[in-house]
């Protein structure tokens, strides 16, 4: 994803059959890198269950005590249930419906 003059510093694809534990491992990898200034999760597709991703995100945030800005865009199977789960989590997760809006928000967090 490239927005404005910014580009991703890290890209991680967890695959179509992702489980919650894989999301947590991904967050562990990202949070160990001191150069990471924000996490942008973009899920798009019919294979991935967005509710599984949302649960994994919530658990990963809690277990890693995430302090980085987290921007999430979920589009696909069970996305409405996933969005409700994120919204009711009590965590500071910026959720977006559109990829461009989410990408711009991620860039804004990194450049401010």
PDB file of N, CA and C in Angstrom:
ATOM      1  N   UNK A   1       0.852  -1.180   0.000  1.00  0.00           N
ATOM      2  CA  UNK A   1       0.000   0.000   0.000  1.00  0.00           C
ATOM      3  C   UNK A   1       0.888   1.229   0.000  1.00  0.00           C
ATOM      4  N   UNK A   2       0.647   2.100  -0.947  1.00  0.00           N
ATOM      5  CA  UNK A   2       1.393   3.353  -0.993  1.00  0.00           C
ATOM      6  C   UNK A   2       0.374   4.486  -1.001  1.00  0.00           C
ATOM      7  N   UNK A   3       0.517   5.383  -0.045  1.00  0.00           N
ATOM      8  CA  UNK A   3      -0.354   6.546   0.055  1.00  0.00           C
ATOM      9  C   UNK A   3       0.545   7.764   0.182  1.00  0.00           C
ATOM     10  N   UNK A   4       0.258   8.761  -0.610  1.00  0.00           N
ATOM     11  CA  UNK A   4       1.108   9.957  -0.631  1.00  0.00           C
ATOM     12  C   UNK A   4       2.535   9.531  -0.931  1.00  0.00           C
ATOM     13  N   UNK A   5       3.447   9.939  -0.090  1.00  0.00           N
ATOM     14  CA  UNK A   5       4.849   9.564  -0.295  1.00  0.00           C
ATOM     15  C   UNK A   5       5.275   8.472   0.679  1.00  0.00           C
ATOM     16  N   UNK A   6       4.323   7.868   1.368  1.00  0.00           N
ATOM     17  CA  UNK A   6       4.623   6.841   2.363  1.00  0.00           C
ATOM     18  C   UNK A   6       4.436   5.446   1.779  1.00  0.00           C
ATOM     19  N   UNK A   7       5.157   4.496   2.332  1.00  0.00           N
ATOM     20  CA  UNK A   7       4.965   3.100   1.947  1.00  0.00           C
ATOM     21  C   UNK A   7       5.080   2.236   3.201  1.00  0.00           C
ATOM     22  N   UNK A   8       4.675   0.996   3.071  1.00  0.00           N
ATOM     23  CA  UNK A   8       4.728   0.106   4.229  1.00  0.00           C
ATOM     24  C   UNK A   8       6.157  -0.210   4.602  1.00  0.00           C
ATOM     25  N   UNK A   9       6.390  -0.310   5.891  1.00  0.00           N
ATOM     26  CA  UNK A   9       7.711  -0.691   6.380  1.00  0.00           C
ATOM     27  C   UNK A   9       7.782  -2.184   6.601  1.00  0.00           C
ATOM     28  N   UNK A  10       6.632  -2.829   6.660  1.00  0.00           N
ATOM     29  CA  UNK A  10       6.570  -4.247   6.929  1.00  0.00           C
ATOM     30  C   UNK A  10       5.268  -4.750   6.329  1.00  0.00           C
ATOM     31  N   UNK A  11       5.306  -5.912   5.734  1.00  0.00           N
ATOM     32  CA  UNK A  11       4.102  -6.496   5.163  1.00  0.00           C
ATOM     33  C   UNK A  11       4.036  -7.934   5.630  1.00  0.00           C
ATOM     34  N   UNK A  12       2.900  -8.338   6.166  1.00  0.00           N
ATOM     35  CA  UNK A  12       2.744  -9.685   6.683  1.00  0.00           C
ATOM     36  C   UNK A  12       1.430 -10.252   6.192  1.00  0.00           C
ATOM     37  N   UNK A  13       1.481 -11.363   5.493  1.00  0.00           N
ATOM     38  CA  UNK A  13       0.288 -12.030   4.987  1.00  0.00           C
ATOM     39  C   UNK A  13       0.083 -13.298   5.800  1.00  0.00           C
ATOM     40  N   UNK A  14      -1.040 -13.366   6.534  1.00  0.00           N
ATOM     41  CA  UNK A  14      -1.278 -14.534   7.381  1.00  0.00           C
ATOM     42  C   UNK A  14      -2.016 -15.652   6.661  1.00  0.00           C
ATOM     43  N   UNK A  15      -2.458 -15.417   5.431  1.00  0.00           N
ATOM     44  CA  UNK A  15      -3.070 -16.481   4.644  1.00  0.00           C
ATOM     45  C   UNK A  15      -4.562 -16.623   4.854  1.00  0.00           C
ATOM     46  N   UNK A  16      -5.193 -17.383   3.977  1.00  0.00           N
ATOM     47  CA  UNK A  16      -6.642 -17.517   3.943  1.00  0.00           C
ATOM     48  C   UNK A  16      -7.247 -18.386   5.022  1.00  0.00           C
ATOM     49  N   UNK A  17      -6.481 -19.247   5.630  1.00  0.00           N
ATOM     50  CA  UNK A  17      -7.016 -20.144   6.667  1.00  0.00           C
ATOM     51  C   UNK A  17      -6.502 -19.751   8.050  1.00  0.00           C
ATOM     52  N   UNK A  18      -6.348 -18.468   8.255  1.00  0.00           N
ATOM     53  CA  UNK A  18      -5.779 -17.939   9.489  1.00  0.00           C
ATOM     54  C   UNK A  18      -6.651 -18.274  10.701  1.00  0.00           C
ATOM     55  N   UNK A  19      -5.978 -18.529  11.804  1.00  0.00           N
ATOM     56  CA  UNK A  19      -6.628 -18.750  13.099  1.00  0.00           C
ATOM     57  C   UNK A  19      -6.174 -17.649  14.054  1.00  0.00           C
ATOM     58  N   UNK A  20      -6.869 -17.518  15.176  1.00  0.00           N
ATOM     59  CA  UNK A  20      -6.565 -16.448  16.133  1.00  0.00           C
ATOM     60  C   UNK A  20      -5.103 -16.452  16.577  1.00  0.00           C
ATOM     61  N   UNK A  21      -4.541 -17.611  16.824  1.00  0.00           N
ATOM     62  CA  UNK A  21      -3.155 -17.705  17.303  1.00  0.00           C
ATOM     63  C   UNK A  21      -2.177 -17.120  16.290  1.00  0.00           C
ATOM     64  N   UNK A  22      -2.472 -17.253  15.008  1.00  0.00           N
ATOM     65  CA  UNK A  22      -1.603 -16.687  13.977  1.00  0.00           C
ATOM     66  C   UNK A  22      -1.637 -15.164  14.002  1.00  0.00           C
ATOM     67  N   UNK A  23      -2.792 -14.593  14.282  1.00  0.00           N
ATOM     68  CA  UNK A  23      -2.908 -13.143  14.393  1.00  0.00           C
ATOM     69  C   UNK A  23      -2.065 -12.655  15.565  1.00  0.00           C
ATOM     70  N   UNK A  24      -2.139 -13.364  16.669  1.00  0.00           N
ATOM     71  CA  UNK A  24      -1.340 -12.993  17.842  1.00  0.00           C
ATOM     72  C   UNK A  24       0.154 -13.077  17.528  1.00  0.00           C
ATOM     73  N   UNK A  25       0.582 -14.132  16.843  1.00  0.00           N
ATOM     74  CA  UNK A  25       1.995 -14.255  16.474  1.00  0.00           C
ATOM     75  C   UNK A  25       2.418 -13.113  15.560  1.00  0.00           C
ATOM     76  N   UNK A  26       1.551 -12.740  14.645  1.00  0.00           N
ATOM     77  CA  UNK A  26       1.856 -11.627  13.742  1.00  0.00           C
ATOM     78  C   UNK A  26       2.060 -10.336  14.530  1.00  0.00           C
ATOM     79  N   UNK A  27       1.197 -10.075  15.504  1.00  0.00           N
ATOM     80  CA  UNK A  27       1.343  -8.874  16.332  1.00  0.00           C
ATOM     81  C   UNK A  27       2.628  -8.932  17.149  1.00  0.00           C
ATOM     82  N   UNK A  28       2.977 -10.111  17.631  1.00  0.00           N
ATOM     83  CA  UNK A  28       4.233 -10.255  18.379  1.00  0.00           C
ATOM     84  C   UNK A  28       5.426  -9.906  17.509  1.00  0.00           C
ATOM     85  N   UNK A  29       5.409 -10.332  16.275  1.00  0.00           N
ATOM     86  CA  UNK A  29       6.498 -10.022  15.340  1.00  0.00           C
ATOM     87  C   UNK A  29       6.573  -8.512  15.113  1.00  0.00           C
ATOM     88  N   UNK A  30       5.428  -7.910  14.826  1.00  0.00           N
ATOM     89  CA  UNK A  30       5.392  -6.478  14.520  1.00  0.00           C
ATOM     90  C   UNK A  30       5.775  -5.603  15.709  1.00  0.00           C
ATOM     91  N   UNK A  31       5.330  -5.965  16.895  1.00  0.00           N
ATOM     92  CA  UNK A  31       5.593  -5.118  18.059  1.00  0.00           C
ATOM     93  C   UNK A  31       7.034  -5.234  18.550  1.00  0.00           C
ATOM     94  N   UNK A  32       7.761  -6.230  18.107  1.00  0.00           N
ATOM     95  CA  UNK A  32       9.176  -6.357  18.488  1.00  0.00           C
ATOM     96  C   UNK A  32      10.079  -5.479  17.640  1.00  0.00           C
ATOM     97  N   UNK A  33       9.561  -4.957  16.545  1.00  0.00           N
ATOM     98  CA  UNK A  33      10.344  -4.105  15.648  1.00  0.00           C
ATOM     99  C   UNK A  33      10.196  -2.654  16.088  1.00  0.00           C
ATOM    100  N   UNK A  34      11.264  -2.031  16.589  1.00  0.00           N
ATOM    101  CA  UNK A  34      11.155  -0.644  17.070  1.00  0.00           C
ATOM    102  C   UNK A  34      10.860   0.372  15.959  1.00  0.00           C
ATOM    103  N   UNK A  35      11.036  -0.025  14.711  1.00  0.00           N
ATOM    104  CA  UNK A  35      10.758   0.884  13.600  1.00  0.00           C
ATOM    105  C   UNK A  35       9.262   0.955  13.277  1.00  0.00           C
ATOM    106  N   UNK A  36       8.472   0.010  13.780  1.00  0.00           N
ATOM    107  CA  UNK A  36       7.023   0.004  13.520  1.00  0.00           C
ATOM    108  C   UNK A  36       6.374   1.097  14.353  1.00  0.00           C
ATOM    109  N   UNK A  37       5.662   2.003  13.667  1.00  0.00           N
ATOM    110  CA  UNK A  37       5.029   3.138  14.331  1.00  0.00           C
ATOM    111  C   UNK A  37       3.514   3.023  14.385  1.00  0.00           C
ATOM    112  N   UNK A  38       2.955   2.110  13.602  1.00  0.00           N
ATOM    113  CA  UNK A  38       1.517   1.856  13.590  1.00  0.00           C
ATOM    114  C   UNK A  38       1.301   0.493  12.944  1.00  0.00           C
ATOM    115  N   UNK A  39       0.169  -0.108  13.255  1.00  0.00           N
ATOM    116  CA  UNK A  39      -0.189  -1.381  12.630  1.00  0.00           C
ATOM    117  C   UNK A  39      -1.458  -1.158  11.828  1.00  0.00           C
ATOM    118  N   UNK A  40      -1.405  -1.552  10.568  1.00  0.00           N
ATOM    119  CA  UNK A  40      -2.542  -1.432   9.663  1.00  0.00           C
ATOM    120  C   UNK A  40      -2.919  -2.839   9.215  1.00  0.00           C
ATOM    121  N   UNK A  41      -4.088  -3.285   9.665  1.00  0.00           N
ATOM    122  CA  UNK A  41      -4.591  -4.606   9.296  1.00  0.00           C
ATOM    123  C   UNK A  41      -5.614  -4.414   8.183  1.00  0.00           C
ATOM    124  N   UNK A  42      -5.355  -5.023   7.029  1.00  0.00           N
ATOM    125  CA  UNK A  42      -6.269  -4.935   5.892  1.00  0.00           C
ATOM    126  C   UNK A  42      -6.657  -6.353   5.485  1.00  0.00           C
ATOM    127  N   UNK A  43      -7.912  -6.693   5.725  1.00  0.00           N
ATOM    128  CA  UNK A  43      -8.412  -8.016   5.351  1.00  0.00           C
ATOM    129  C   UNK A  43      -9.468  -7.814   4.274  1.00  0.00           C
ATOM    130  N   UNK A  44      -9.272  -8.502   3.171  1.00  0.00           N
ATOM    131  CA  UNK A  44     -10.227  -8.438   2.068  1.00  0.00           C
ATOM    132  C   UNK A  44     -10.336  -9.816   1.440  1.00  0.00           C
ATOM    133  N   UNK A  45     -11.544 -10.324   1.395  1.00  0.00           N
ATOM    134  CA  UNK A  45     -11.736 -11.600   0.720  1.00  0.00           C
ATOM    135  C   UNK A  45     -12.827 -12.423   1.350  1.00  0.00           C
ATOM    136  N   UNK A  46     -13.243 -13.431   0.641  1.00  0.00           N
ATOM    137  CA  UNK A  46     -14.307 -14.296   1.115  1.00  0.00           C
ATOM    138  C   UNK A  46     -13.801 -15.507   1.865  1.00  0.00           C
ATOM    139  N   UNK A  47     -12.526 -15.804   1.756  1.00  0.00           N
ATOM    140  CA  UNK A  47     -11.977 -16.993   2.406  1.00  0.00           C
ATOM    141  C   UNK A  47     -11.790 -16.756   3.894  1.00  0.00           C
ATOM    142  N   UNK A  48     -11.278 -15.606   4.251  1.00  0.00           N
ATOM    143  CA  UNK A  48     -10.967 -15.292   5.637  1.00  0.00           C
ATOM    144  C   UNK A  48     -12.238 -14.922   6.397  1.00  0.00           C
ATOM    145  N   UNK A  49     -12.412 -15.520   7.574  1.00  0.00           N
ATOM    146  CA  UNK A  49     -13.525 -15.181   8.450  1.00  0.00           C
ATOM    147  C   UNK A  49     -13.112 -13.945   9.254  1.00  0.00           C
ATOM    148  N   UNK A  50     -13.706 -12.808   8.947  1.00  0.00           N
ATOM    149  CA  UNK A  50     -13.337 -11.549   9.597  1.00  0.00           C
ATOM    150  C   UNK A  50     -13.554 -11.595  11.103  1.00  0.00           C
ATOM    151  N   UNK A  51     -14.521 -12.386  11.565  1.00  0.00           N
ATOM    152  CA  UNK A  51     -14.768 -12.494  13.000  1.00  0.00           C
ATOM    153  C   UNK A  51     -13.586 -13.171  13.699  1.00  0.00           C
ATOM    154  N   UNK A  52     -12.983 -14.154  13.055  1.00  0.00           N
ATOM    155  CA  UNK A  52     -11.790 -14.813  13.600  1.00  0.00           C
ATOM    156  C   UNK A  52     -10.650 -13.805  13.680  1.00  0.00           C
ATOM    157  N   UNK A  53     -10.487 -13.010  12.629  1.00  0.00           N
ATOM    158  CA  UNK A  53      -9.442 -11.982  12.631  1.00  0.00           C
ATOM    159  C   UNK A  53      -9.694 -10.976  13.752  1.00  0.00           C
ATOM    160  N   UNK A  54     -10.939 -10.526  13.891  1.00  0.00           N
ATOM    161  CA  UNK A  54     -11.271  -9.551  14.937  1.00  0.00           C
ATOM    162  C   UNK A  54     -10.979 -10.111  16.325  1.00  0.00           C
ATOM    163  N   UNK A  55     -11.351 -11.343  16.569  1.00  0.00           N
ATOM    164  CA  UNK A  55     -11.058 -11.976  17.864  1.00  0.00           C
ATOM    165  C   UNK A  55      -9.557 -12.073  18.083  1.00  0.00           C
ATOM    166  N   UNK A  56      -8.837 -12.435  17.042  1.00  0.00           N
ATOM    167  CA  UNK A  56      -7.383 -12.515  17.133  1.00  0.00           C
ATOM    168  C   UNK A  56      -6.755 -11.168  17.412  1.00  0.00           C
ATOM    169  N   UNK A  57      -7.282 -10.124  16.782  1.00  0.00           N
ATOM    170  CA  UNK A  57      -6.781  -8.762  17.001  1.00  0.00           C
ATOM    171  C   UNK A  57      -7.000  -8.350  18.455  1.00  0.00           C
ATOM    172  N   UNK A  58      -8.193  -8.586  18.961  1.00  0.00           N
ATOM    173  CA  UNK A  58      -8.514  -8.216  20.342  1.00  0.00           C
ATOM    174  C   UNK A  58      -7.604  -8.961  21.320  1.00  0.00           C
ATOM    175  N   UNK A  59      -7.462 -10.262  21.128  1.00  0.00           N
ATOM    176  CA  UNK A  59      -6.589 -11.049  22.011  1.00  0.00           C
ATOM    177  C   UNK A  59      -5.136 -10.602  21.891  1.00  0.00           C
ATOM    178  N   UNK A  60      -4.686 -10.338  20.682  1.00  0.00           N
ATOM    179  CA  UNK A  60      -3.303  -9.907  20.468  1.00  0.00           C
ATOM    180  C   UNK A  60      -3.050  -8.554  21.132  1.00  0.00           C
ATOM    181  N   UNK A  61      -3.991  -7.629  21.005  1.00  0.00           N
ATOM    182  CA  UNK A  61      -3.844  -6.312  21.636  1.00  0.00           C
ATOM    183  C   UNK A  61      -3.735  -6.446  23.150  1.00  0.00           C
ATOM    184  N   UNK A  62      -4.550  -7.309  23.702  1.00  0.00           N
ATOM    185  CA  UNK A  62      -4.556  -7.503  25.148  1.00  0.00           C
ATOM    186  C   UNK A  62      -3.264  -8.170  25.616  1.00  0.00           C
ATOM    187  N   UNK A  63      -2.867  -9.228  24.945  1.00  0.00           N
ATOM    188  CA  UNK A  63      -1.685  -9.986  25.374  1.00  0.00           C
ATOM    189  C   UNK A  63      -0.380  -9.232  25.152  1.00  0.00           C
ATOM    190  N   UNK A  64      -0.309  -8.458  24.079  1.00  0.00           N
ATOM    191  CA  UNK A  64       0.929  -7.716  23.804  1.00  0.00           C
ATOM    192  C   UNK A  64       0.918  -6.335  24.457  1.00  0.00           C
ATOM    193  N   UNK A  65      -0.222  -5.985  25.086  1.00  0.00           N
ATOM    194  CA  UNK A  65      -0.390  -4.645  25.674  1.00  0.00           C
ATOM    195  C   UNK A  65      -0.052  -3.571  24.628  1.00  0.00           C
ATOM    196  N   UNK A  66      -0.659  -3.729  23.475  1.00  0.00           N
ATOM    197  CA  UNK A  66      -0.374  -2.876  22.323  1.00  0.00           C
ATOM    198  C   UNK A  66      -0.528  -1.401  22.657  1.00  0.00           C
ATOM    199  N   UNK A  67       0.500  -0.638  22.348  1.00  0.00           N
ATOM    200  CA  UNK A  67       0.480   0.814  22.545  1.00  0.00           C
ATOM    201  C   UNK A  67       0.559   1.558  21.218  1.00  0.00           C
ATOM    202  N   UNK A  68       0.780   0.847  20.133  1.00  0.00           N
ATOM    203  CA  UNK A  68       0.863   1.463  18.808  1.00  0.00           C
ATOM    204  C   UNK A  68      -0.531   1.772  18.283  1.00  0.00           C
ATOM    205  N   UNK A  69      -0.667   2.766  17.435  1.00  0.00           N
ATOM    206  CA  UNK A  69      -1.951   2.990  16.767  1.00  0.00           C
ATOM    207  C   UNK A  69      -2.313   1.764  15.937  1.00  0.00           C
ATOM    208  N   UNK A  70      -3.574   1.373  15.997  1.00  0.00           N
ATOM    209  CA  UNK A  70      -4.046   0.206  15.253  1.00  0.00           C
ATOM    210  C   UNK A  70      -5.193   0.624  14.352  1.00  0.00           C
ATOM    211  N   UNK A  71      -4.989   0.439  13.059  1.00  0.00           N
ATOM    212  CA  UNK A  71      -5.977   0.780  12.047  1.00  0.00           C
ATOM    213  C   UNK A  71      -6.398  -0.523  11.388  1.00  0.00           C
ATOM    214  N   UNK A  72      -7.707  -0.749  11.287  1.00  0.00           N
ATOM    215  CA  UNK A  72      -8.214  -2.028  10.786  1.00  0.00           C
ATOM    216  C   UNK A  72      -9.262  -1.790   9.709  1.00  0.00           C
ATOM    217  N   UNK A  73      -9.128  -2.536   8.631  1.00  0.00           N
ATOM    218  CA  UNK A  73     -10.147  -2.554   7.573  1.00  0.00           C
ATOM    219  C   UNK A  73     -10.477  -4.020   7.302  1.00  0.00           C
ATOM    220  N   UNK A  74     -11.722  -4.400   7.580  1.00  0.00           N
ATOM    221  CA  UNK A  74     -12.172  -5.769   7.371  1.00  0.00           C
ATOM    222  C   UNK A  74     -13.271  -5.785   6.317  1.00  0.00           C
ATOM    223  N   UNK A  75     -13.102  -6.603   5.312  1.00  0.00           N
ATOM    224  CA  UNK A  75     -14.101  -6.722   4.244  1.00  0.00           C
ATOM    225  C   UNK A  75     -14.167  -8.196   3.863  1.00  0.00           C
ATOM    226  N   UNK A  76     -15.308  -8.823   4.038  1.00  0.00           N
ATOM    227  CA  UNK A  76     -15.434 -10.231   3.684  1.00  0.00           C
ATOM    228  C   UNK A  76     -16.419 -10.956   4.582  1.00  0.00           C
ATOM    229  N   UNK A  77     -16.237 -12.254   4.715  1.00  0.00           N
ATOM    230  CA  UNK A  77     -17.142 -13.091   5.487  1.00  0.00           C
ATOM    231  C   UNK A  77     -17.220 -12.644   6.939  1.00  0.00           C
ATOM    232  N   UNK A  78     -18.437 -12.538   7.448  1.00  0.00           N
ATOM    233  CA  UNK A  78     -18.707 -12.147   8.845  1.00  0.00           C
ATOM    234  C   UNK A  78     -18.165 -10.774   9.222  1.00  0.00           C
ATOM    235  N   UNK A  79     -18.047  -9.864   8.249  1.00  0.00           N
ATOM    236  CA  UNK A  79     -17.455  -8.566   8.548  1.00  0.00           C
ATOM    237  C   UNK A  79     -18.317  -7.732   9.490  1.00  0.00           C
ATOM    238  N   UNK A  80     -19.632  -7.841   9.416  1.00  0.00           N
ATOM    239  CA  UNK A  80     -20.483  -7.057  10.312  1.00  0.00           C
ATOM    240  C   UNK A  80     -20.309  -7.508  11.761  1.00  0.00           C
ATOM    241  N   UNK A  81     -20.284  -8.812  11.976  1.00  0.00           N
ATOM    242  CA  UNK A  81     -20.062  -9.347  13.329  1.00  0.00           C
ATOM    243  C   UNK A  81     -18.675  -8.963  13.822  1.00  0.00           C
ATOM    244  N   UNK A  82     -17.699  -8.958  12.929  1.00  0.00           N
ATOM    245  CA  UNK A  82     -16.325  -8.591  13.293  1.00  0.00           C
ATOM    246  C   UNK A  82     -16.249  -7.134  13.707  1.00  0.00           C
ATOM    247  N   UNK A  83     -16.904  -6.272  12.969  1.00  0.00           N
ATOM    248  CA  UNK A  83     -16.899  -4.842  13.298  1.00  0.00           C
ATOM    249  C   UNK A  83     -17.541  -4.585  14.659  1.00  0.00           C
ATOM    250  N   UNK A  84     -18.642  -5.296  14.940  1.00  0.00           N
ATOM    251  CA  UNK A  84     -19.305  -5.151  16.241  1.00  0.00           C
ATOM    252  C   UNK A  84     -18.386  -5.626  17.365  1.00  0.00           C
ATOM    253  N   UNK A  85     -17.680  -6.709  17.111  1.00  0.00           N
ATOM    254  CA  UNK A  85     -16.748  -7.241  18.103  1.00  0.00           C
ATOM    255  C   UNK A  85     -15.646  -6.230  18.411  1.00  0.00           C
ATOM    256  N   UNK A  86     -15.075  -5.637  17.372  1.00  0.00           N
ATOM    257  CA  UNK A  86     -14.030  -4.629  17.570  1.00  0.00           C
ATOM    258  C   UNK A  86     -14.572  -3.409  18.317  1.00  0.00           C
ATOM    259  N   UNK A  87     -15.754  -2.958  17.916  1.00  0.00           N
ATOM    260  CA  UNK A  87     -16.348  -1.769  18.524  1.00  0.00           C
ATOM    261  C   UNK A  87     -16.666  -1.978  20.004  1.00  0.00           C
ATOM    262  N   UNK A  88     -17.047  -3.191  20.376  1.00  0.00           N
ATOM    263  CA  UNK A  88     -17.412  -3.467  21.767  1.00  0.00           C
ATOM    264  C   UNK A  88     -16.227  -3.920  22.622  1.00  0.00           C
ATOM    265  N   UNK A  89     -15.037  -3.962  22.040  1.00  0.00           N
ATOM    266  CA  UNK A  89     -13.861  -4.467  22.751  1.00  0.00           C
ATOM    267  C   UNK A  89     -13.338  -3.509  23.811  1.00  0.00           C
ATOM    268  N   UNK A  90     -13.646  -2.218  23.665  1.00  0.00           N
ATOM    269  CA  UNK A  90     -13.119  -1.231  24.586  1.00  0.00           C
ATOM    270  C   UNK A  90     -11.690  -0.815  24.252  1.00  0.00           C
ATOM    271  N   UNK A  91     -11.147  -1.349  23.168  1.00  0.00           N
ATOM    272  CA  UNK A  91      -9.782  -1.021  22.746  1.00  0.00           C
ATOM    273  C   UNK A  91      -9.797   0.152  21.770  1.00  0.00           C
ATOM    274  N   UNK A  92      -8.681   0.841  21.679  1.00  0.00           N
ATOM    275  CA  UNK A  92      -8.564   1.988  20.779  1.00  0.00           C
ATOM    276  C   UNK A  92      -8.186   1.498  19.383  1.00  0.00           C
ATOM    277  N   UNK A  93      -9.188   0.995  18.672  1.00  0.00           N
ATOM    278  CA  UNK A  93      -8.994   0.461  17.328  1.00  0.00           C
ATOM    279  C   UNK A  93      -9.744   1.361  16.364  1.00  0.00           C
ATOM    280  N   UNK A  94      -9.022   1.892  15.385  1.00  0.00           N
ATOM    281  CA  UNK A  94      -9.650   2.721  14.372  1.00  0.00           C
ATOM    282  C   UNK A  94     -10.080   1.811  13.230  1.00  0.00           C
ATOM    283  N   UNK A  95     -11.394   1.624  13.080  1.00  0.00           N
ATOM    284  CA  UNK A  95     -11.923   0.720  12.064  1.00  0.00           C
ATOM    285  C   UNK A  95     -12.486   1.513  10.885  1.00  0.00           C
ATOM    286  N   UNK A  96     -12.230   0.996   9.698  1.00  0.00           N
ATOM    287  CA  UNK A  96     -12.669   1.658   8.465  1.00  0.00           C
ATOM    288  C   UNK A  96     -13.296   0.648   7.520  1.00  0.00           C
ATOM    289  N   UNK A  97     -14.209   1.144   6.689  1.00  0.00           N
ATOM    290  CA  UNK A  97     -14.832   0.306   5.664  1.00  0.00           C
ATOM    291  C   UNK A  97     -14.042   0.340   4.358  1.00  0.00           C
ATOM    292  N   UNK A  98     -13.459   1.488   4.058  1.00  0.00           N
ATOM    293  CA  UNK A  98     -12.778   1.673   2.773  1.00  0.00           C
ATOM    294  C   UNK A  98     -11.262   1.619   2.935  1.00  0.00           C
ATOM    295  N   UNK A  99     -10.613   0.951   2.005  1.00  0.00           N
ATOM    296  CA  UNK A  99      -9.165   0.797   2.036  1.00  0.00           C
ATOM    297  C   UNK A  99      -8.449   2.144   2.017  1.00  0.00           C
ATOM    298  N   UNK A 100      -8.849   3.039   1.132  1.00  0.00           N
ATOM    299  CA  UNK A 100      -8.168   4.340   1.031  1.00  0.00           C
ATOM    300  C   UNK A 100      -8.265   5.140   2.322  1.00  0.00           C
ATOM    301  N   UNK A 101      -9.433   5.121   2.959  1.00  0.00           N
ATOM    302  CA  UNK A 101      -9.607   5.848   4.221  1.00  0.00           C
ATOM    303  C   UNK A 101      -8.709   5.253   5.305  1.00  0.00           C
ATOM    304  N   UNK A 102      -8.647   3.949   5.362  1.00  0.00           N
ATOM    305  CA  UNK A 102      -7.813   3.280   6.365  1.00  0.00           C
ATOM    306  C   UNK A 102      -6.335   3.558   6.117  1.00  0.00           C
ATOM    307  N   UNK A 103      -5.919   3.487   4.866  1.00  0.00           N
ATOM    308  CA  UNK A 103      -4.516   3.731   4.524  1.00  0.00           C
ATOM    309  C   UNK A 103      -4.118   5.167   4.866  1.00  0.00           C
ATOM    310  N   UNK A 104      -4.995   6.111   4.565  1.00  0.00           N
ATOM    311  CA  UNK A 104      -4.710   7.514   4.896  1.00  0.00           C
ATOM    312  C   UNK A 104      -4.590   7.705   6.404  1.00  0.00           C
ATOM    313  N   UNK A 105      -5.447   7.030   7.174  1.00  0.00           N
ATOM    314  CA  UNK A 105      -5.380   7.138   8.624  1.00  0.00           C
ATOM    315  C   UNK A 105      -4.065   6.567   9.157  1.00  0.00           C
ATOM    316  N   UNK A 106      -3.621   5.462   8.575  1.00  0.00           N
ATOM    317  CA  UNK A 106      -2.361   4.857   8.994  1.00  0.00           C
ATOM    318  C   UNK A 106      -1.195   5.804   8.715  1.00  0.00           C
ATOM    319  N   UNK A 107      -1.191   6.401   7.536  1.00  0.00           N
ATOM    320  CA  UNK A 107      -0.128   7.345   7.170  1.00  0.00           C
ATOM    321  C   UNK A 107      -0.162   8.547   8.105  1.00  0.00           C
ATOM    322  N   UNK A 108      -1.348   9.029   8.429  1.00  0.00           N
ATOM    323  CA  UNK A 108      -1.476  10.185   9.311  1.00  0.00           C
ATOM    324  C   UNK A 108      -0.876   9.884  10.694  1.00  0.00           C
ATOM    325  N   UNK A 109      -1.084   8.692  11.199  1.00  0.00           N
ATOM    326  CA  UNK A 109      -0.526   8.321  12.505  1.00  0.00           C
ATOM    327  C   UNK A 109       0.999   8.262  12.466  1.00  0.00           C
ATOM    328  N   UNK A 110       1.546   7.853  11.348  1.00  0.00           N
ATOM    329  CA  UNK A 110       2.996   7.703  11.229  1.00  0.00           C
ATOM    330  C   UNK A 110       3.685   9.043  10.997  1.00  0.00           C
ATOM    331  N   UNK A 111       3.030   9.939  10.289  1.00  0.00           N
ATOM    332  CA  UNK A 111       3.666  11.200   9.923  1.00  0.00           C
ATOM    333  C   UNK A 111       3.428  12.319  10.929  1.00  0.00           C
ATOM    334  N   UNK A 112       2.523  12.137  11.876  1.00  0.00           N
ATOM    335  CA  UNK A 112       2.250  13.182  12.890  1.00  0.00           C
ATOM    336  C   UNK A 112       3.143  13.030  14.089  1.00  0.00           C
TER     337      UNK A 112
END
